[in-house]
């Protein structure tokens, strides 16, 4: 069978058909930018201290009943303890004045028996304030993000397999529907456990539809349009959605309203079902030649060009069966390809851990979390533009190596920045975010270019699945700042440098057509 790009060359690369599919696929990605990091606001921990019930205390004792603690060399009110209320009430009734008659630091302390008082300067409510995920329950706060990314992990694994088995289009819209429905359902959660279940289910669809849309576009577009879509188009759509997230969160400051606002764009995306076609390359890999030709003929009409009488021809039953018999396990049994899979997994894991860790850490960049989130999102725009330029002009392997080294070195340098130069530390952290974001964009295109159509969805799904392990680890990695402030950056930098060296052993795909068969992939590995 003739190469797909050659067979469809008569369509042109940027007609009405390609334009409509390009922008609709990009629009379907916007909700992922909302959903992936909405946890920054949904799970943020406002300032809080023990709630003091309405008891007869003097103003002095009201102000002194919460102990003062030193956290990160700063004095602040204790979040998890208060001086024993019965003792304080008696001292207040007897007329003792704290600091003058009584040294309050010698008084016995107790836990927050009556709950907590949360600051509403930034948020009206988050799931932390709703379900009291503080003090002894604070482990649930980072674990909430891990639950979401566990859902993303499971969804990425199965969506890749289903995409290769049932088609790109059904999986794309099924995962959009899952993400939308369970995001909305989370509003009605009566407990943290139920909310976590809804979040896990929402995670099944999140990013899975991103991967499906990515593979669908890569297989429909050709030439420079394919590069434009796989680097700039789909990635910038995610980034624009991400940049809109702080705007949503700013005006919807309670967690239920925010979830409602985030579910609406996904609902609108379901309308695209009637305008986005199935991948002709996937149909061909299944031997469904007539259906593939029908899509191309419809595209030819939209582009006002005439299609040849025979576009793809046909494949023999033996060829079809040979294609259908291959799966990822077959590839892992081959030494050369197995080592490529292992290397790709390491690079995906490192990039995803770094991307999630730096993105979830945005609340520490600036005193205003909305500004922090926007900065973190905005830095992705030049990152994606850089990855697009690299995909157009530079070898894939060299690009990934350089970007990983840039990310690793910038995160290492943060350790030697003087404490007074906080802006320089933020700049270096954002340089690391820039590099890791660009690397992630490169890896989507690089991975897709290494595999044939019958395994491309599984391969990209495998990469995203492995990367979600990094997503699950990232929230707890950030907790290591309790032991050493820069420890997360050191770990992320080390992963980036190790992955850069591992990338030396990947095959090159720059300037080569997409492999159509397992045999072509084997030749590229040698």
JSON list of C-alpha atoms in Angstrom, two decimals, residues 325-343 450-452 455 505 507 517-526:
[
{"chain": "A", "resi": 325, "resn": "UNK", "atom": "CA", "xyz": [-1.72, -9.39, 15.65]},
{"chain": "A", "resi": 326, "resn": "UNK", "atom": "CA", "xyz": [0.83, -6.88, 16.91]},
{"chain": "A", "resi": 327, "resn": "UNK", "atom": "CA", "xyz": [0.55, -5.22, 20.30]},
{"chain": "A", "resi": 328, "resn": "UNK", "atom": "CA", "xyz": [2.89, -3.57, 22.75]},
{"chain": "A", "resi": 329, "resn": "UNK", "atom": "CA", "xyz": [3.93, -6.91, 24.26]},
{"chain": "A", "resi": 330, "resn": "UNK", "atom": "CA", "xyz": [5.26, -8.00, 20.89]},
{"chain": "A", "resi": 331, "resn": "UNK", "atom": "CA", "xyz": [7.44, -4.89, 20.80]},
{"chain": "A", "resi": 332, "resn": "UNK", "atom": "CA", "xyz": [8.80, -5.36, 24.31]},
{"chain": "A", "resi": 333, "resn": "UNK", "atom": "CA", "xyz": [10.07, -8.81, 23.36]},
{"chain": "A", "resi": 334, "resn": "UNK", "atom": "CA", "xyz": [12.33, -7.20, 20.74]},
{"chain": "A", "resi": 335, "resn": "UNK", "atom": "CA", "xyz": [15.56, -6.03, 22.36]},
{"chain": "A", "resi": 336, "resn": "UNK", "atom": "CA", "xyz": [16.08, -2.81, 20.39]},
{"chain": "A", "resi": 337, "resn": "UNK", "atom": "CA", "xyz": [12.48, -1.66, 20.55]},
{"chain": "A", "resi": 338, "resn": "UNK", "atom": "CA", "xyz": [12.16, -2.77, 24.18]},
{"chain": "A", "resi": 339, "resn": "UNK", "atom": "CA", "xyz": [15.06, -0.50, 25.15]},
{"chain": "A", "resi": 340, "resn": "UNK", "atom": "CA", "xyz": [13.37, 2.38, 23.29]},
{"chain": "A", "resi": 341, "resn": "UNK", "atom": "CA", "xyz": [10.16, 1.79, 25.25]},
{"chain": "A", "resi": 342, "resn": "UNK", "atom": "CA", "xyz": [12.10, 1.77, 28.56]},
{"chain": "A", "resi": 343, "resn": "UNK", "atom": "CA", "xyz": [13.93, 4.99, 27.69]},
{"chain": "A", "resi": 450, "resn": "UNK", "atom": "CA", "xyz": [8.37, 6.32, 16.35]},
{"chain": "A", "resi": 451, "resn": "UNK", "atom": "CA", "xyz": [5.33, 3.99, 16.14]},
{"chain": "A", "resi": 452, "resn": "UNK", "atom": "CA", "xyz": [3.08, 2.73, 13.32]},
{"chain": "A", "resi": 455, "resn": "UNK", "atom": "CA", "xyz": [0.22, 0.98, 17.86]},
{"chain": "A", "resi": 505, "resn": "UNK", "atom": "CA", "xyz": [19.97, 5.94, 22.90]},
{"chain": "A", "resi": 507, "resn": "UNK", "atom": "CA", "xyz": [16.36, 6.54, 17.39]},
{"chain": "A", "resi": 517, "resn": "UNK", "atom": "CA", "xyz": [4.15, -1.06, 9.58]},
{"chain": "A", "resi": 518, "resn": "UNK", "atom": "CA", "xyz": [6.05, -2.89, 12.31]},
{"chain": "A", "resi": 519, "resn": "UNK", "atom": "CA", "xyz": [8.74, -3.70, 9.75]},
{"chain": "A", "resi": 520, "resn": "UNK", "atom": "CA", "xyz": [9.40, -0.01, 9.12]},
{"chain": "A", "resi": 521, "resn": "UNK", "atom": "CA", "xyz": [9.69, 0.57, 12.86]},
{"chain": "A", "resi": 522, "resn": "UNK", "atom": "CA", "xyz": [12.18, -2.28, 13.17]},
{"chain": "A", "resi": 523, "resn": "UNK", "atom": "CA", "xyz": [14.32, -0.77, 10.40]},
{"chain": "A", "resi": 524, "resn": "UNK", "atom": "CA", "xyz": [14.35, 2.59, 12.18]},
{"chain": "A", "resi": 525, "resn": "UNK", "atom": "CA", "xyz": [15.50, 0.95, 15.44]},
{"chain": "A", "resi": 526, "resn": "UNK", "atom": "CA", "xyz": [18.55, -0.68, 13.86]}
]
